[in-house]
Coordinates of C-alpha atoms in Angstrom, one line a residue:
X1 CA 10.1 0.1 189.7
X2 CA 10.8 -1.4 193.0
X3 CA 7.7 -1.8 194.2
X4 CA 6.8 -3.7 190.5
X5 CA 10.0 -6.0 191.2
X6 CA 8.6 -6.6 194.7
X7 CA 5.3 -8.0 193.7
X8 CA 7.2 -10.3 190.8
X9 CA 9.6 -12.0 193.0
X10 CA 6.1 -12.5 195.5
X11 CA 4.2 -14.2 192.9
X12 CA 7.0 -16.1 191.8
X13 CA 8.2 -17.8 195.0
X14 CA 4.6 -18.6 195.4
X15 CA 4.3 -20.8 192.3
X16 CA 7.7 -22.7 193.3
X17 CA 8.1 -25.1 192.2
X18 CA 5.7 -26.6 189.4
X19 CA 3.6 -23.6 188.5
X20 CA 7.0 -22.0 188.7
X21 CA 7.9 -24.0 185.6
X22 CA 4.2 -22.8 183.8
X23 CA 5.5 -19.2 184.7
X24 CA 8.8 -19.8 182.9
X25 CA 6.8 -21.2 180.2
X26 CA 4.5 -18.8 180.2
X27 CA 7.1 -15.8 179.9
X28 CA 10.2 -17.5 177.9
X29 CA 8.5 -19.7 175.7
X30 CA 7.4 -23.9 176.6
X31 CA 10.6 -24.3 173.9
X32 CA 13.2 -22.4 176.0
X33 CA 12.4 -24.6 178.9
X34 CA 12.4 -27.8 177.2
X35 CA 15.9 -26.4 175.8
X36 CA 17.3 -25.8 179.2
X37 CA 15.6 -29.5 180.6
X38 CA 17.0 -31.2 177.3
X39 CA 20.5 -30.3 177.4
X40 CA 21.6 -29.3 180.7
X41 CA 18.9 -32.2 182.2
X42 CA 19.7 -34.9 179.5
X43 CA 22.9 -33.6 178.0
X44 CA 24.8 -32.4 180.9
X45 CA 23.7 -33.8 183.4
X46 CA 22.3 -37.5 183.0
X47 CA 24.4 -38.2 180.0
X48 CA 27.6 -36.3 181.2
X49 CA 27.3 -38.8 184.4
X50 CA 27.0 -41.4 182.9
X51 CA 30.1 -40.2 180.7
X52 CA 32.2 -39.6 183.6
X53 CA 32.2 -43.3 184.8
X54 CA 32.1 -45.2 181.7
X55 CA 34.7 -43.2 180.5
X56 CA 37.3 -43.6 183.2
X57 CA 36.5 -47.3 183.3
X58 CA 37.3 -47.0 179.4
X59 CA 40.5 -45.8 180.3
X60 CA 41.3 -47.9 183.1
X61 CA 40.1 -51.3 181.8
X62 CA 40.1 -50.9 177.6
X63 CA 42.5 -48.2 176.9
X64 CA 44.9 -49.7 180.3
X65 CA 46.4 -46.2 181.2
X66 CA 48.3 -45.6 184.4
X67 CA 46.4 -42.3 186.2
X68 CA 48.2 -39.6 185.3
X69 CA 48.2 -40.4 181.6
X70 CA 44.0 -40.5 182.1
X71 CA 44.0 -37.5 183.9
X72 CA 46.3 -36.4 181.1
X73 CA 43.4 -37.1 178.2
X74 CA 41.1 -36.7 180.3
X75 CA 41.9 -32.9 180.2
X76 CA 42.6 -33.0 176.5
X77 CA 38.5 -33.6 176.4
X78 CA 37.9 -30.0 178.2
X79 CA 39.5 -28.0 175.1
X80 CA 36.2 -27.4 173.1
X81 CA 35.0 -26.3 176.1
X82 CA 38.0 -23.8 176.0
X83 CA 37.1 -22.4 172.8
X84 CA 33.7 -21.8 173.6
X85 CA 33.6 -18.0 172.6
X86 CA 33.9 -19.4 168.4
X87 CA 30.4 -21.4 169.4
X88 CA 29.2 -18.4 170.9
X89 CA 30.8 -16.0 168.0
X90 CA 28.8 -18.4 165.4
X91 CA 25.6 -18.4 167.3
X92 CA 25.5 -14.7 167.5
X93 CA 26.7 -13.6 164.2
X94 CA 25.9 -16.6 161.7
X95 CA 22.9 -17.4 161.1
X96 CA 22.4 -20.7 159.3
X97 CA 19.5 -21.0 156.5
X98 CA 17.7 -18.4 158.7
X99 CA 17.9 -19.5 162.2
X100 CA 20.4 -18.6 164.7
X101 CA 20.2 -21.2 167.3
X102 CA 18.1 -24.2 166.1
X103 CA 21.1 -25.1 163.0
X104 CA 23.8 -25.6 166.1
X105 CA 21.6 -27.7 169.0
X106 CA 20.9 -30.0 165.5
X107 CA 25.2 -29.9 164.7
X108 CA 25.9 -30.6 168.3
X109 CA 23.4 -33.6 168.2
X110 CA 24.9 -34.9 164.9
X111 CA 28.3 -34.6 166.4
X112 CA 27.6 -36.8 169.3
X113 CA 25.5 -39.2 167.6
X114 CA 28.6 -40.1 165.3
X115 CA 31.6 -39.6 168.3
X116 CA 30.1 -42.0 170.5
X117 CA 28.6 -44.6 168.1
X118 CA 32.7 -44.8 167.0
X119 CA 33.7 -45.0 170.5
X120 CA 31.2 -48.2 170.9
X121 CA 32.8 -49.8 167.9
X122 CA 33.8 -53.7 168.9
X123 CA 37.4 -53.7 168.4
X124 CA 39.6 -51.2 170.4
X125 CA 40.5 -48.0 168.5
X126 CA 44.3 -47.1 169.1
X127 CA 44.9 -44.8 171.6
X128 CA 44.7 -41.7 169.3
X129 CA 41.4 -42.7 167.6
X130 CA 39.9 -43.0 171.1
X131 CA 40.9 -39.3 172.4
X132 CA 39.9 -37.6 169.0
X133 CA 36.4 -39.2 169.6
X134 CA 36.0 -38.4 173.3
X135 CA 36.8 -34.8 172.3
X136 CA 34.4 -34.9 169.5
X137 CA 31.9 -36.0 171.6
X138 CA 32.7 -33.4 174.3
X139 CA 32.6 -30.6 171.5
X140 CA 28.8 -31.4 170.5
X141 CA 28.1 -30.9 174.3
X142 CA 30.3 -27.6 174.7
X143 CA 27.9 -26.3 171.1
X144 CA 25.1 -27.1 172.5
X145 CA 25.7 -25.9 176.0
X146 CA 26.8 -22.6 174.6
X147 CA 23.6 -22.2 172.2
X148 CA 21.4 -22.5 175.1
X149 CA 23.6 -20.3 177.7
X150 CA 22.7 -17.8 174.8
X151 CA 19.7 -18.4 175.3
X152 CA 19.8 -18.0 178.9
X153 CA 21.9 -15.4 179.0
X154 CA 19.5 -13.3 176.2
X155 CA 16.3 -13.8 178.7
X156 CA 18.1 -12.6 181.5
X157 CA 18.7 -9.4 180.1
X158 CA 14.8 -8.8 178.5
X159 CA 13.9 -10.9 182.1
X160 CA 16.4 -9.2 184.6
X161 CA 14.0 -10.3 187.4
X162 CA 14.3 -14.1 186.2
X163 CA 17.8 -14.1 186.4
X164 CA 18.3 -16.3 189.3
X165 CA 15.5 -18.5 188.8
X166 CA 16.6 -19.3 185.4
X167 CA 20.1 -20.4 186.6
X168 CA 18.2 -22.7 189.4
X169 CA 16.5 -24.0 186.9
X170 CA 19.7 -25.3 185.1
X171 CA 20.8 -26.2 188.1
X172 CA 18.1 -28.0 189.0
X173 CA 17.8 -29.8 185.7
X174 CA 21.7 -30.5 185.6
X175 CA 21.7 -31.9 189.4
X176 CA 18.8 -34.3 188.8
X177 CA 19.8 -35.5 185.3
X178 CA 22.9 -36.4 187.6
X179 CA 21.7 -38.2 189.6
X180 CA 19.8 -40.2 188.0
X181 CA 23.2 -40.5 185.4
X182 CA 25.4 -41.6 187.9
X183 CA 23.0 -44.0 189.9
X184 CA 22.5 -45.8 186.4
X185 CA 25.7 -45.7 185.2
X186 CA 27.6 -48.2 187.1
X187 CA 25.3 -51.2 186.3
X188 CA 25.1 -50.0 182.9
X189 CA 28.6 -51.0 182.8
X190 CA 28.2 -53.8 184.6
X191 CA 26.1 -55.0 182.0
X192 CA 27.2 -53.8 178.7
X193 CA 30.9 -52.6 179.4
X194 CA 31.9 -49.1 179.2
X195 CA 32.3 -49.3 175.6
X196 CA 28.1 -50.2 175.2
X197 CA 27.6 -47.7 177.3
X198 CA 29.8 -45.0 175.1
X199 CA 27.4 -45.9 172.2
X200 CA 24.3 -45.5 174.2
X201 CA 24.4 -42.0 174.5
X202 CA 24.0 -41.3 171.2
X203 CA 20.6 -41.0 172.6
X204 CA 21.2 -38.0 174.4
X205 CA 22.9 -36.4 171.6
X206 CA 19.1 -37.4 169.4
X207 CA 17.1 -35.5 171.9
X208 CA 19.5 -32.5 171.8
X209 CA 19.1 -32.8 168.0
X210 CA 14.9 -32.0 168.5
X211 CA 16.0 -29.2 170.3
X212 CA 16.7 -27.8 167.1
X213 CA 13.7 -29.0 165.5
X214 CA 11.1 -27.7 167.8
X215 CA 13.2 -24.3 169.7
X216 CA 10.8 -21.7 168.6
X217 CA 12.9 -18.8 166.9
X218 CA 12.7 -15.7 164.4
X219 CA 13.5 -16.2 161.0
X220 CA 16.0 -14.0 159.9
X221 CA 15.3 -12.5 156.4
X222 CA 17.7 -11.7 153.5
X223 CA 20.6 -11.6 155.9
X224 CA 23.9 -10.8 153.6
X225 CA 26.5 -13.3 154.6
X226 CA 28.5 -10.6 153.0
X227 CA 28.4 -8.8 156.4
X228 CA 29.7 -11.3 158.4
X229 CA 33.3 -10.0 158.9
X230 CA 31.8 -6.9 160.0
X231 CA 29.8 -8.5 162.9
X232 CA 32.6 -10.2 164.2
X233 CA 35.1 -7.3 164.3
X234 CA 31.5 -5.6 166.0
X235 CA 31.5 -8.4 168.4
X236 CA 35.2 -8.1 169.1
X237 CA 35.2 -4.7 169.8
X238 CA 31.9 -5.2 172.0
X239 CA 33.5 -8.1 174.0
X240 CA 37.2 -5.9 174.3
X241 CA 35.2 -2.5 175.2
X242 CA 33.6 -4.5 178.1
X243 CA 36.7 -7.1 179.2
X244 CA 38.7 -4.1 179.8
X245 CA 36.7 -2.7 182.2
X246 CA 38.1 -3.5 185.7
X247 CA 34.0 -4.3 186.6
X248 CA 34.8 -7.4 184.2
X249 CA 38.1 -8.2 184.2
X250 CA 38.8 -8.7 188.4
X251 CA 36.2 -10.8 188.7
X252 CA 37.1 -12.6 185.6
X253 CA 40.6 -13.2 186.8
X254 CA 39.4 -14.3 190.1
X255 CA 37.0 -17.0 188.3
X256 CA 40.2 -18.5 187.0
X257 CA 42.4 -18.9 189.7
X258 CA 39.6 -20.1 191.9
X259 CA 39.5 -23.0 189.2
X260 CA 43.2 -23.2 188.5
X261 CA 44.3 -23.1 192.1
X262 CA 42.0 -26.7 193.0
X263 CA 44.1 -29.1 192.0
X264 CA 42.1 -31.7 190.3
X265 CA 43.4 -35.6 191.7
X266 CA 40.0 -37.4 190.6
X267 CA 41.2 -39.5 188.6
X268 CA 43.7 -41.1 190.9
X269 CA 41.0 -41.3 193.2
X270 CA 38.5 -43.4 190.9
X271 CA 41.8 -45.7 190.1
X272 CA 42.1 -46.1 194.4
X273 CA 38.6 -46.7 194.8
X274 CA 38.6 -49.8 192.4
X275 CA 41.7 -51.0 193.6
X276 CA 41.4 -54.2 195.9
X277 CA 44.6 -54.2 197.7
X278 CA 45.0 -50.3 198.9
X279 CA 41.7 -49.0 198.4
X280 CA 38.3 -49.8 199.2
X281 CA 37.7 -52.2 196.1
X282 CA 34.0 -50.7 195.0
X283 CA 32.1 -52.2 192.6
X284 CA 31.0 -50.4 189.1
X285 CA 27.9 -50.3 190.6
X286 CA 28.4 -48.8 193.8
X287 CA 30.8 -46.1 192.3
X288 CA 27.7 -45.0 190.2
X289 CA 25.8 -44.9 193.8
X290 CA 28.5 -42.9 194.9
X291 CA 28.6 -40.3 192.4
X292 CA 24.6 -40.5 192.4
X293 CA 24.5 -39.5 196.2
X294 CA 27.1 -36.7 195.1
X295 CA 24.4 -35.3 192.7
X296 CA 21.7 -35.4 195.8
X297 CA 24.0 -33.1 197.2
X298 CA 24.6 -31.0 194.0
X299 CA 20.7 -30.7 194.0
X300 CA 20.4 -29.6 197.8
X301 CA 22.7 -26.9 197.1
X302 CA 20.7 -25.5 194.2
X303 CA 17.6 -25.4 196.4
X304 CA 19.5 -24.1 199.4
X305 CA 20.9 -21.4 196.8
X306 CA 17.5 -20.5 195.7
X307 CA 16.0 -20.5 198.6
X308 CA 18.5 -18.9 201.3
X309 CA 21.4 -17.4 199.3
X310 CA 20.4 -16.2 196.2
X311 CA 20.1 -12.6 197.4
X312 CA 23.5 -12.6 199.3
X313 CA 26.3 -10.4 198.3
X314 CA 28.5 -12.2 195.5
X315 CA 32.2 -11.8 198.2
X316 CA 30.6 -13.4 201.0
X317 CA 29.3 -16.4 199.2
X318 CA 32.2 -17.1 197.7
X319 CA 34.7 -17.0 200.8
X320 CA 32.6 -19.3 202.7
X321 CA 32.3 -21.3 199.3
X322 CA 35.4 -21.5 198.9
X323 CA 36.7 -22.3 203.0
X324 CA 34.1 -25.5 202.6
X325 CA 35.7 -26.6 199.6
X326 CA 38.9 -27.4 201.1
X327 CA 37.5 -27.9 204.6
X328 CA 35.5 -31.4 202.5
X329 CA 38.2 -32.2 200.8
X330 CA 39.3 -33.5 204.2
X331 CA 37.2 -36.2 204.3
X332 CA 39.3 -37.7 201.2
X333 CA 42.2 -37.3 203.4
X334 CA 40.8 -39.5 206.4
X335 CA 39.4 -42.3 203.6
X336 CA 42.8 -42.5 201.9
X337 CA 44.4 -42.9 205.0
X338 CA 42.0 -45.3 206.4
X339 CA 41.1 -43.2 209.5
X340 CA 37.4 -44.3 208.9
X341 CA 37.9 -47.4 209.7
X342 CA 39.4 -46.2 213.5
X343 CA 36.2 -44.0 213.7
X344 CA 34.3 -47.1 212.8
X345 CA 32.4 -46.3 209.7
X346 CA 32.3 -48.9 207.2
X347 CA 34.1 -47.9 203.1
X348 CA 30.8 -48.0 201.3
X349 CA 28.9 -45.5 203.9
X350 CA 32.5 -43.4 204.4
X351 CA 32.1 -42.9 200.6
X352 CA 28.6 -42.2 200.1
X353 CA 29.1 -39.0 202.9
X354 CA 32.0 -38.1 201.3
X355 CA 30.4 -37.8 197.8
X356 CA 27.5 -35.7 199.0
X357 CA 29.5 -33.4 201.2
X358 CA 31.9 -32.8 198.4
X359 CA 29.0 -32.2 195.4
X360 CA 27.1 -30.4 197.9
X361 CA 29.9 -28.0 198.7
X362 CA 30.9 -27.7 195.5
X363 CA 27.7 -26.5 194.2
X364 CA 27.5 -23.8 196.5
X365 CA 30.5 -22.2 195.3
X366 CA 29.9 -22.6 191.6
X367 CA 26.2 -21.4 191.2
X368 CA 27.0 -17.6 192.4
X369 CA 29.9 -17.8 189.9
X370 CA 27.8 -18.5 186.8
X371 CA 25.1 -15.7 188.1
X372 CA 28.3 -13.6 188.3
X373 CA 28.9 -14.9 184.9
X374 CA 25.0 -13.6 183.7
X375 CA 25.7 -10.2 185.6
X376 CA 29.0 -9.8 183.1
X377 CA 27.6 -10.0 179.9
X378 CA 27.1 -6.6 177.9
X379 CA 23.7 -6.9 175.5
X380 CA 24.2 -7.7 171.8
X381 CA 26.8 -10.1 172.7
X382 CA 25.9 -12.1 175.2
X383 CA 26.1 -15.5 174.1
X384 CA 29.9 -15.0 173.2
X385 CA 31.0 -13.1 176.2
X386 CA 29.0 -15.5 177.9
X387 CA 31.2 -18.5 176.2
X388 CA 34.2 -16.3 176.6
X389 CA 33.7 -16.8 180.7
X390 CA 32.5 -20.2 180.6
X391 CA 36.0 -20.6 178.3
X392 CA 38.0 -18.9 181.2
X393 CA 36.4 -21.2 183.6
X394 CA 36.9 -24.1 181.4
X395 CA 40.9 -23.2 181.0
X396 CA 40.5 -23.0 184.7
X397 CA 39.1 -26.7 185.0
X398 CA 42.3 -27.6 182.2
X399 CA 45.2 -26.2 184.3
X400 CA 43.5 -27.7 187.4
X401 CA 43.6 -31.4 185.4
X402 CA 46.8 -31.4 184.0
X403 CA 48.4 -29.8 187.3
X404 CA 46.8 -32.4 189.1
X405 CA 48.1 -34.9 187.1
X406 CA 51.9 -33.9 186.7
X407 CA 51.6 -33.7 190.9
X408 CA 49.9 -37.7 190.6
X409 CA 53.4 -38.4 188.1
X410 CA 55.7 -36.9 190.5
X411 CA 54.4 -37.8 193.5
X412 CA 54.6 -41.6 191.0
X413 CA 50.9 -42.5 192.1
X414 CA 50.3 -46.0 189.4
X415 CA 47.6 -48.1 188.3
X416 CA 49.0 -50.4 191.6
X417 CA 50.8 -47.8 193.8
X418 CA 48.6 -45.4 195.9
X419 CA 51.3 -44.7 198.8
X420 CA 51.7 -41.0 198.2
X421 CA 47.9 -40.6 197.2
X422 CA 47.8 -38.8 200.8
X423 CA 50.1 -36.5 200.0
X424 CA 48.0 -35.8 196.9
X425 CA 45.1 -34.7 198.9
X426 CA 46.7 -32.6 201.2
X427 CA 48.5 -30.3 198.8
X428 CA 45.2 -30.3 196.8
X429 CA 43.3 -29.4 200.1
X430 CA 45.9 -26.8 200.8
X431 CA 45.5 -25.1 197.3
X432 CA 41.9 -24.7 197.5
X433 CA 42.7 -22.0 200.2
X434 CA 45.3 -19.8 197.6
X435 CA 42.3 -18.2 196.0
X436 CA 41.6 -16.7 199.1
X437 CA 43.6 -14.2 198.7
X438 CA 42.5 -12.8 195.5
X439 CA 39.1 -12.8 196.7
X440 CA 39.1 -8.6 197.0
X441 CA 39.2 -8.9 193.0
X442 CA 35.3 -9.7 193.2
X443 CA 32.4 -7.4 193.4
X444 CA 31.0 -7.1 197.3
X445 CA 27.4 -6.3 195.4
X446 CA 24.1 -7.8 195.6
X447 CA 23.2 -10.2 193.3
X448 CA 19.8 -8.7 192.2
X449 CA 22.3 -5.4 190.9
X450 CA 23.4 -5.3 187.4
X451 CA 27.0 -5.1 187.4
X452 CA 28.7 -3.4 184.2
X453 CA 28.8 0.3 184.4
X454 CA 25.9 2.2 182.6
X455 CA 28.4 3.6 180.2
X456 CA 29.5 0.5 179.1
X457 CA 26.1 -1.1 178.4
X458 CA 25.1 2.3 176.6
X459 CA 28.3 2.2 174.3
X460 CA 27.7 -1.7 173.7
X461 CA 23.9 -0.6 172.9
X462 CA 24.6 1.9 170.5
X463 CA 27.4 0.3 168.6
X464 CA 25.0 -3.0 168.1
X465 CA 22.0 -0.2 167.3
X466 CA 24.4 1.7 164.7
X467 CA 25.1 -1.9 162.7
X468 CA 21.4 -1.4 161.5
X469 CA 21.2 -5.1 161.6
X470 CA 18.4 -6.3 163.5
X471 CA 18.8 -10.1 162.5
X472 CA 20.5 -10.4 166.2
X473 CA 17.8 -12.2 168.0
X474 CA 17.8 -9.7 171.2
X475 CA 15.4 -7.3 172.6
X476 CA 16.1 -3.8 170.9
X477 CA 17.9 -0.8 172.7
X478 CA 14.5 -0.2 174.6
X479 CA 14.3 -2.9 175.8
X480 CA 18.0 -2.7 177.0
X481 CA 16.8 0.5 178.3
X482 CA 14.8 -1.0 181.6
X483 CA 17.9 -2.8 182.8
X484 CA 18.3 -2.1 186.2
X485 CA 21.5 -0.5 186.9
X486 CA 23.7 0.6 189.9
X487 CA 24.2 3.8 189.8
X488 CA 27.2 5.4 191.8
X489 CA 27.4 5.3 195.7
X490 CA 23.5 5.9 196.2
X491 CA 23.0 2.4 194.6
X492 CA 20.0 3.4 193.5
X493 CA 18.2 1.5 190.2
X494 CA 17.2 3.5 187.7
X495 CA 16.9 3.0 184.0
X496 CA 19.3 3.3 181.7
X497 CA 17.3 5.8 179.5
X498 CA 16.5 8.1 182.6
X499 CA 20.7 7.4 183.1
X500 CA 21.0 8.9 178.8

C-alpha cells in the first residue's frame, strides 16, 4: 500500500499544475471541479471580495454607522455560517426530488439572486431591511459552501490520497477569485456606488445556481421521506459518537479559541484608512488594490502549503502559524502610528506590504486547519460534521467580531476619532499569542495519517451500513474499508478490514 501511495503522489506532482486539474477531472468527475471553481472561485472568493468592500462602504457611506455598530452587523452576517451543520444535516439526509446536492447549490443561488437585487434597490432600506438582506445573502453562500465541502469532504474519504490537493485546489480557486474580487471592487464602487455593486452579484449567485444544473449525481429512487427522522437521530448519534472522542474534540476546541482569541478590529481599520484627517485617506480604488495584493499573498501561501508544508506535522505548522500572525499584525501597529512615514515609506506602498504580509500569513495558518478539519470527519456523515467544524470556526470568527467591536466602543474609536486605534492593535496583537497555550490540545501527527481511531470509523461504518439505506451518496463500507489508518504506537497504515 505504501509503495502504491508512493507512485500516486509521483505522478501527481508531475502533472502540477494543469494536467493536475485533468487528473482531478479525470478521477472526481469535470462537474466536482467546476463545483469547487464555481463556488469557492466565483462565490467565495471573487464575489465575497468584492462583498467585503462594497459592503463596508454601504455601511460607512449609505447606512452612516459609527465602527463598532458595523462591526456589530457586520458579525450578525456570520450566523448562517454558524448554523452550518442544518445545511449539512439537509444535504446528507434530505434528498430533494431525487438529488441530494444539485436542489441546494440551485436554493443557495436563488437566495442570493433575490438578497442582493433588494440590497441594490434605489431608495435606502431602513437599517433593519438592510441587515436581514446581507444575512440572506450570506446564508445562500454558507448552503452552497457547505454542499460542496460535502462534496469535498466525500472524495477525500473514497480519494484519501487526494486529500491535500483537493483543499489546494479550493484554496487556489478561493485566492485567485480574490484577487481578482478585490482588485475590481474598488472602481466598481467608484463607478456604480456600493449599492450597484450589491446588485451585481446576483451574478455569482446565477452561476452557483448551474451548479445545480450540470453537478453530475445519483438519483435516489423511492426514498421514503417517512424515514427522515430516523436519519437524523442516525446522524446525531454518528456526529456525538465521534465529537466525544478526545481525537475530535481537543483539536476542535483548539480550532475555536485560535479564532476567538484574534480579536477582529477590521472594520475600524477600513473606517481609518478612508479617513483624510488621521489616516491615510485611500481611495475606493486603491483599498480594492489593497485587499487585491492581500489575495496575492493568500495565493502564495496555498502554493507554498502545497508545495513545502503539506506533509508537515499538523502542531508545528500551527505554532509557527500562529507566532506570524501576531508578529504581522505589527505592521498595523507602525501604520497607525505613522512610524512609516519616519522609516520613509510612502501610505499607499506601507499598505500594499501590509496587506500581503497579513493575507499571506494568514493563509498559512488556516489551510492545515481545514485539512485538520477533512482528517475529523467520520464516513456517512461527513458533510455535517464537516459543517459542524466549519460552524465552530464560524462562531470562532463571531466572538472574534463582536469582541473586537465592544474593545473599538470602549476604547470610543468613531467614524472621526481614531486616537486609541493603537491601542486596538496592540491588544489584538497580544491576543493572537493566547492560543498558544492550548496548542498541546492538537494532534502532533502527520497530515497524510487519518486521524479518528479505527473503532470509531468502524462503529460510524456499521451504524450507517445497519440503516439499510443506501440513498446516502458515499462509497459503501468497502470502500471505507481502504482508509488508511494509524494504528497504535507502530503507526503503521493498514486497512481497516485487515484492523476488523
Amino acid at each position: 500500500m505504501k509503495e502504491a501511495l508512493e507512485q500516486e503522489n509521483a505522478s501527481r506532482d508531475s502533472k502540477w499544475p494543469w494536467t493536475w486539474l485533468r487528473m482531478l477531472s479525470d478521477q472526481l468527475h469535470w462537474s466536482l471541479v467546476y463545483s469547487v471553481i464555481s463556488v469557492y472561485g466565483i462565490c467565495q472568493g471573487l464575489a465575497c471580495g468584492v462583498t467585503e468592500v462594497a459592503s463596508n462602504f454601504y455601511w460607512k457611506d449609505v447606512q452612516k454607522l459609527q465602527p463598532s455598530q458595523a462591526q456589530f452587523y457586520d458579525g450578525m452576517t456570520w450566523i448562517p455560517w454558524i448554523v452550518k451543520p442544518v445545511w449539512g444535516l439537509l444535504t446528507d439526509v434530505v434528498p430533494v426530488r431525487g438529488y441530494r446536492r444539485r436542489p441546494y447549490f440551485i436554493l443557495a443561488g436563488a437566495i442570493g439572486i433575490l438578497s442582493t437585487l433588494t440590497l441594490s434597490l434605489p431608495s435606502t432600506l431602513p437599517i433593519t431591511f438592510a441587515v436581514v438582506a446581507m444575512t440572506l445573502q450570506s446564508a445562500g453562500t454558507a448552503i452552497s459552501d457547505v454542499t460542496v465541502d460535502a462534496l469535498v469532504v466525500q472524495n477525500s474519504i473514497t480519494h484519501p490520497s487526494l486529500s491535500s490537493d483537493m483543499q489546494s485546489l479550493c484554496s487556489f480557486c478561493e485566492s485567485i477569485g480574490g484577487l481578482v474580487g478585490y482588485a475590481i471592487s474598488g472602481l466598481l464602487v467608484q463607478k456604480m456606488g456600493s449599492q450597484g455593486v450589491l446588485g451585481l452579484l446576483s451574478i455569482p449567485s446565477a452561476v452557483v445556481f448551474s451548479v445545480g444544473v450540470v453537478l453530475k449525481e445519483t438519483h435516489i429512487q423511492d426514498f421514503s421521506y417517512n424515514q427522515v427522522h430516523e436519519k437524523f437521530l442516525l446522524a446525531g448519534k454518528s456526529m456525538w459518537s465521534a465529537l466525544k472522542c478526545p481525537e475530535v474534540w481537543r483539536p476542535c476546541l483548539y480550532m475555536y479559541l485560535s479564532l476567538a482569541l484574534s480579536l477582529d478590529i477590521s472594520v475600524g481599520m477600513f473606517y481609518w484608512y478612508c479617513d483624510p484627517t488621521a489616516g491615510p485617506k485611500f481611495s475606493e480604488g486603491f483599498i480594492g488594490l489593497v485587499y487585491s495584493i492581500g489575495s496575492i499573498g493568500t495565493l502564495l501561501a496555498a502554493l507554498l502549503y502545497q508545495s513545502k508544508l503539506k506533509n508537515h506535522p499538523f502542531r508545528s505548522l500551527l505554532l509557527w502559524g500562529q507566532i506570524l500572525t501576531s508578529m504581522s499584525g505589527l505592521l498595523d501597529l507602525l501604520f497607525v502610528l505613522r512610524l512609516n512615514l519616519n522609516l520613509h515609506i510612502p501610505d499607499h506602498l506601507f499598505g500594499v506590504i501590509d496587506s500581503g504580509i497579513t493575507k499571506f500569513v494568514g493563509n498559512l495558518k488556516w489551510m492545515p486547519l481545514m485539512v485538520l478539519s477533512c482528517k475529523l470527519c467520520p464516513p456517512g456523515v461527513e458533510g455535517t460534521f464537516f459543517a459542524l467544524l466549519m460552524s465552530i470556526d464560524n462562531a470562532g470568527f463571531l466572538s472574534s467580531s463582536w469582541a473586537g467591536g465592544l474593545l473599538l466602543h470602549l476604547l470610543k474609536v468613531t467614524r472621526e476619532e481614531f486616537g486609541n486605534l493603537w491601542i486596538a492593535v496592540l491588544i489584538r496583537n497580544v491576543s493572537r499569542l493566547l492560543p498558544l497555550g492550548f496548542l498541546f490540545l492538537v494532534p502532533n501527527e502527520d497530515q497524510n495519517f487519518a486521524l479518528l481511531p479505527p473503532e470509531i470509523v468502524v462503529e460510524i461504518s456499521e451504524c450507517v451500513k445497519d440503516n439499510k439505506q443506501n440513498d446516502i451518496e458515499l462509497a459503501s463500507c468497502k470502500e471505507y474499508s481502504q482508509i488508511p489508518v494509524l494504528v497504535g504506537e507502530d503507526s503503521e497504515l493498514v486497512s481497516l478490514i485487515q484492523k476488523t
